[in-house]
């Protein structure tokens, strides 16, 4: 029986590699973000095709993602690089997370261990940095990292100054333009590896049935253009687009040798116009402007998991992790909104939507 299209071989001569800072790791320019993957065969297929960098976290899928990643990569560990993350707030908690991660992944070490979701320099505490050094000395991690969705202007310089961070994992996509390129260049010049996440700017490839935009996105290749936009920056060591099926994997795989084109530029300009009312660019300019003290960018990111990535359960899980003094607030209680997004996001509408579907 002939192979199905989804099982057709991909050409390994399309692989391109970059060096991840002073770590010396030679990684494929397109890695694999496992956060929303539930089909282990997609991960295994990527590894068999030559992708060599896989990213997960202790918190993903209620703690089950690492187990699935470990099973998918069983027998392939020596040829691959695996990173995971901890969201613990102290040394003891972080080290406990790491031990659990290693058990679930079925390995005695991870290549990069990130302190996850930091937004300020103060969150890079001596306690957490010490946990990474302890883990290094014990041979449980090879390199220490920090991940961030927002706060680039504060966290990246702090990571460089610390002298203890080897890799940064940052949100980076076409909606941000060149706003963080100088920081990325400084990080690379300091020897830090730079990994890009959120490269599809929220995805938004999953449309409601019958929505003609779905066909437009497929035809115009907005997602592939978004990935090629990130790859055109030589200071980016690798990328970790989320992939849930074989079609997404193959589309992303083919981006490695491709060049960003004028047609891609046009496609992304049209796509940006469409998503501007709903997609947060993580610029942090709205921080502290909500009269109720809501973490606006966090809430906008969380609701995008639901209607951008099509992962309602993930969005609900992240929403329920927020403190009660955040989830108890309702935007409808305010007569007007004090948050004005300079990029055109309908903030009150988006947060009200999050409160409605997750609350």
XYZ file of C-alpha atoms in Angstrom:
359
model
C 0.000 0.000 0.000
C 1.503 3.398 -0.909
C 2.339 5.776 1.923
C -0.221 8.402 2.821
C 0.721 12.035 2.151
C 1.200 12.650 5.888
C 3.730 9.811 6.027
C 5.691 10.873 2.942
C 9.407 11.288 3.633
C 10.844 14.735 4.043
C 14.168 15.674 2.474
C 16.890 15.800 5.111
C 18.991 18.020 2.825
C 16.616 20.795 3.883
C 18.108 20.792 7.387
C 19.979 23.916 8.422
C 21.955 24.269 11.645
C 23.058 27.134 13.867
C 25.278 27.289 16.948
C 23.467 28.184 20.156
C 25.840 30.758 21.607
C 28.768 29.630 23.717
C 26.978 26.380 24.533
C 28.391 25.093 21.263
C 25.206 23.116 20.617
C 24.605 22.692 16.868
C 20.833 22.909 16.639
C 18.451 22.796 13.722
C 17.184 26.286 12.986
C 13.658 24.942 13.390
C 13.188 23.061 16.633
C 10.012 21.596 18.100
C 7.839 23.289 20.715
C 5.967 20.433 22.380
C 3.613 22.469 24.582
C 0.364 21.702 22.754
C 1.365 18.443 21.051
C -0.712 15.431 22.046
C 0.296 13.091 19.218
C 3.650 11.530 20.096
C 4.080 10.278 16.522
C 4.540 13.868 15.296
C 7.443 14.342 17.721
C 8.965 11.007 16.713
C 8.613 11.919 13.042
C 10.402 15.205 13.602
C 13.292 13.447 15.351
C 13.534 10.844 12.593
C 13.625 13.663 10.030
C 16.607 15.325 11.708
C 15.068 17.962 13.985
C 17.324 17.862 17.045
C 15.944 20.370 19.555
C 12.786 19.665 21.568
C 11.283 21.946 24.203
C 8.833 21.093 26.983
C 8.122 22.214 30.565
C 7.129 20.756 33.903
C 3.786 22.569 33.816
C 2.697 21.651 30.288
C -0.473 19.559 29.999
C -0.799 19.262 33.745
C 2.644 17.680 33.973
C 1.966 15.019 31.331
C 3.772 16.633 28.400
C 7.243 15.655 29.577
C 6.168 12.019 29.880
C 4.832 12.023 26.326
C 7.968 13.726 24.986
C 10.177 11.213 26.779
C 8.241 8.297 25.313
C 8.306 9.766 21.800
C 12.088 10.291 21.918
C 12.967 7.019 23.656
C 16.000 5.434 22.027
C 16.936 8.682 20.290
C 18.196 10.683 23.282
C 21.906 10.697 22.382
C 21.269 12.434 19.057
C 18.985 15.123 20.454
C 18.857 18.174 22.694
C 16.010 18.497 25.189
C 15.056 21.547 27.203
C 12.503 21.872 29.969
C 11.439 24.577 32.395
C 10.475 25.239 35.985
C 8.087 27.861 37.227
C 9.050 27.304 40.867
C 9.780 30.410 42.901
C 12.535 29.047 45.141
C 15.569 26.776 45.009
C 14.017 23.787 46.734
C 10.917 23.867 44.559
C 12.929 24.252 41.363
C 15.239 21.346 42.155
C 12.243 19.174 43.042
C 10.711 20.090 39.669
C 13.924 19.114 37.911
C 14.043 15.690 39.512
C 10.458 15.072 38.441
C 11.219 16.321 34.929
C 14.130 13.936 34.548
C 12.007 11.023 35.717
C 9.166 11.855 33.345
C 11.491 12.453 30.394
C 13.337 9.208 31.078
C 16.780 10.812 31.035
C 19.542 11.554 33.519
C 19.999 15.134 32.285
C 18.482 17.882 30.164
C 20.545 20.047 27.878
C 18.921 23.350 28.881
C 16.886 24.061 32.008
C 14.945 27.315 31.940
C 13.638 29.460 34.767
C 10.243 29.984 33.189
C 8.165 33.058 32.450
C 10.240 35.782 34.103
C 9.035 39.355 33.587
C 11.417 41.419 35.717
C 15.074 41.386 36.672
C 14.080 40.905 40.327
C 12.560 37.536 39.452
C 16.007 36.231 38.503
C 16.759 35.640 42.164
C 20.067 34.446 43.559
C 18.154 31.495 44.986
C 16.960 30.307 41.573
C 20.289 30.983 39.875
C 21.951 28.923 42.607
C 19.527 26.069 41.898
C 20.746 26.011 38.309
C 24.377 25.957 39.393
C 23.684 23.097 41.806
C 21.968 21.191 38.999
C 24.922 21.815 36.686
C 27.419 20.555 39.230
C 25.302 17.442 39.738
C 25.289 16.753 35.991
C 21.502 17.057 35.787
C 21.624 19.975 33.334
C 24.213 21.089 30.837
C 23.167 24.706 30.460
C 21.091 27.251 32.382
C 18.441 29.397 30.755
C 15.643 31.848 31.387
C 12.411 32.202 29.410
C 10.259 35.299 29.040
C 7.068 36.300 27.291
C 7.330 39.990 28.233
C 9.876 42.248 29.912
C 12.579 41.872 27.271
C 14.132 45.252 28.060
C 14.607 44.294 31.694
C 15.127 40.522 31.738
C 17.583 40.153 28.849
C 20.123 42.653 30.259
C 19.724 41.043 33.697
C 20.439 37.618 32.209
C 23.581 38.971 30.544
C 24.754 40.706 33.745
C 24.252 37.596 35.855
C 27.037 35.756 34.073
C 25.183 32.528 34.899
C 22.631 32.288 32.096
C 23.683 30.416 28.958
C 20.485 30.610 26.900
C 17.455 32.898 26.708
C 14.103 31.775 25.345
C 12.088 34.800 24.226
C 8.839 35.648 22.487
C 9.887 36.945 19.088
C 7.758 37.389 15.979
C 6.920 39.689 13.086
C 4.434 41.783 15.085
C 7.338 43.059 17.191
C 9.286 44.452 14.254
C 12.828 45.425 15.236
C 11.942 46.485 18.801
C 14.051 43.796 20.497
C 16.661 43.158 17.798
C 19.303 45.242 19.566
C 18.781 43.280 22.795
C 18.970 39.997 20.892
C 22.227 41.113 19.254
C 23.677 42.086 22.639
C 22.731 38.713 24.081
C 24.414 36.898 21.226
C 27.503 39.114 21.487
C 27.701 38.184 25.180
C 27.720 34.513 24.214
C 24.132 33.678 25.110
C 22.170 31.391 22.839
C 18.833 32.877 21.749
C 15.793 30.672 21.178
C 12.591 32.164 19.736
C 9.093 31.147 20.807
C 5.631 32.502 19.932
C 7.020 32.743 16.410
C 3.578 32.426 14.781
C 2.176 35.419 16.701
C -0.639 33.459 18.268
C -1.291 31.132 15.371
C -4.855 32.161 14.513
C -4.854 29.463 11.874
C -7.866 27.725 13.451
C -10.914 29.544 12.176
C -14.578 28.964 12.782
C -16.122 26.629 10.251
C -16.977 28.517 7.113
C -14.718 31.486 7.853
C -13.107 32.397 4.494
C -10.012 33.698 6.309
C -9.013 30.114 6.994
C -8.631 29.432 3.290
C -6.852 32.753 2.804
C -4.283 31.937 5.489
C -3.646 28.507 4.016
C -3.300 29.868 0.505
C -1.128 32.823 1.406
C 1.034 30.871 3.856
C 0.928 33.364 6.722
C 2.230 30.862 9.259
C 5.188 29.823 7.108
C 5.924 33.464 6.311
C 5.919 34.241 10.041
C 8.477 31.500 10.692
C 10.675 32.622 7.812
C 10.554 36.165 9.243
C 12.114 34.910 12.478
C 14.673 32.758 10.693
C 15.990 35.706 8.677
C 17.602 37.058 11.856
C 21.005 35.326 12.151
C 21.152 36.147 15.866
C 18.337 33.671 16.546
C 19.841 30.276 17.341
C 16.705 28.209 16.871
C 12.923 28.431 16.950
C 10.312 26.311 18.714
C 7.036 26.579 16.790
C 4.230 24.511 18.251
C 3.172 21.579 16.085
C 0.163 19.341 16.562
C 0.004 17.333 13.341
C 2.085 16.110 10.406
C 0.946 18.914 8.090
C 2.180 21.587 10.502
C 5.466 19.744 10.948
C 6.054 19.486 7.209
C 5.139 23.143 6.612
C 7.604 24.243 9.306
C 10.304 21.814 8.183
C 10.265 23.273 4.680
C 10.937 26.752 6.071
C 14.511 25.925 7.083
C 16.269 26.473 3.736
C 13.745 29.020 2.467
C 14.429 32.755 2.321
C 12.095 35.482 3.525
C 10.651 37.113 0.403
C 8.892 40.334 -0.591
C 5.757 38.221 -0.999
C 6.141 37.043 2.605
C 6.359 40.706 3.650
C 3.046 41.451 1.918
C 1.413 38.389 3.435
C 2.446 39.349 6.953
C 1.347 42.959 6.512
C -2.140 41.723 5.633
C -2.096 39.207 8.473
C -0.985 41.839 10.994
C -3.878 44.069 9.988
C -6.286 41.207 10.601
C -4.942 40.146 14.015
C -4.087 43.581 15.461
C -7.394 43.901 17.368
C -6.817 40.574 19.124
C -3.084 39.819 19.357
C -0.883 41.184 22.145
C 2.653 41.995 20.976
C 4.074 41.612 24.507
C 5.524 45.134 24.440
C 4.632 45.718 28.137
C 3.576 49.320 27.464
C 0.257 48.659 29.184
C 1.850 47.355 32.392
C 0.341 48.987 35.461
C -2.349 50.908 33.593
C -5.360 48.784 34.618
C -7.167 50.471 37.525
C -7.995 47.017 38.899
C -4.383 45.871 38.714
C -4.984 43.137 36.150
C -1.899 41.611 34.440
C -3.117 42.635 31.013
C -0.478 40.985 28.808
C -0.779 37.696 30.707
C -4.549 37.630 30.240
C -4.258 38.473 26.549
C -1.696 35.702 26.073
C -3.909 33.213 27.893
C -7.012 33.940 25.829
C -4.920 33.569 22.664
C -4.176 29.981 23.655
C -7.907 29.364 23.248
C -8.861 31.228 20.087
C -5.446 31.509 18.418
C -3.874 28.120 19.038
C -7.231 26.389 19.402
C -6.205 25.085 22.851
C -9.096 25.948 25.168
C -7.972 23.532 27.901
C -4.506 25.120 28.005
C -5.979 28.598 28.274
C -8.331 27.535 31.061
C -5.478 25.837 32.917
C -3.332 28.977 32.778
C -6.273 31.191 33.781
C -7.010 29.060 36.823
C -3.396 29.397 37.939
C -3.891 33.147 38.361
C -4.500 34.480 41.897
C -8.054 35.009 43.131
C -7.669 38.790 43.167
C -7.191 38.593 39.389
C -9.843 36.025 38.446
C -12.480 37.684 40.641
C -12.331 40.948 38.653
C -14.833 41.568 35.857
C -14.138 44.185 33.203
C -17.854 44.859 32.936
C -17.774 46.405 36.422
C -15.785 49.367 35.085
C -17.608 52.160 33.290
C -14.557 52.740 31.090
C -11.205 51.100 30.495
C -7.955 52.797 31.507
C -5.859 50.490 29.322
C -5.151 51.788 25.835
C -3.114 49.510 23.596
C -0.892 51.527 21.235
C -1.146 48.679 18.713
C -4.921 48.556 18.577
C -5.793 45.528 20.696
C -9.380 45.713 21.985
C -8.191 45.086 25.531
C -11.444 45.282 27.491
C -13.244 43.163 24.922
C -10.513 40.513 24.894
C -10.204 40.288 28.670
C -13.989 40.200 29.068
C -13.996 37.284 26.639
C -11.360 35.491 28.740
C -13.389 36.084 31.884
C -16.490 34.737 30.171
C -15.024 31.512 28.788
C -12.620 30.659 31.620
C -14.316 32.140 34.683
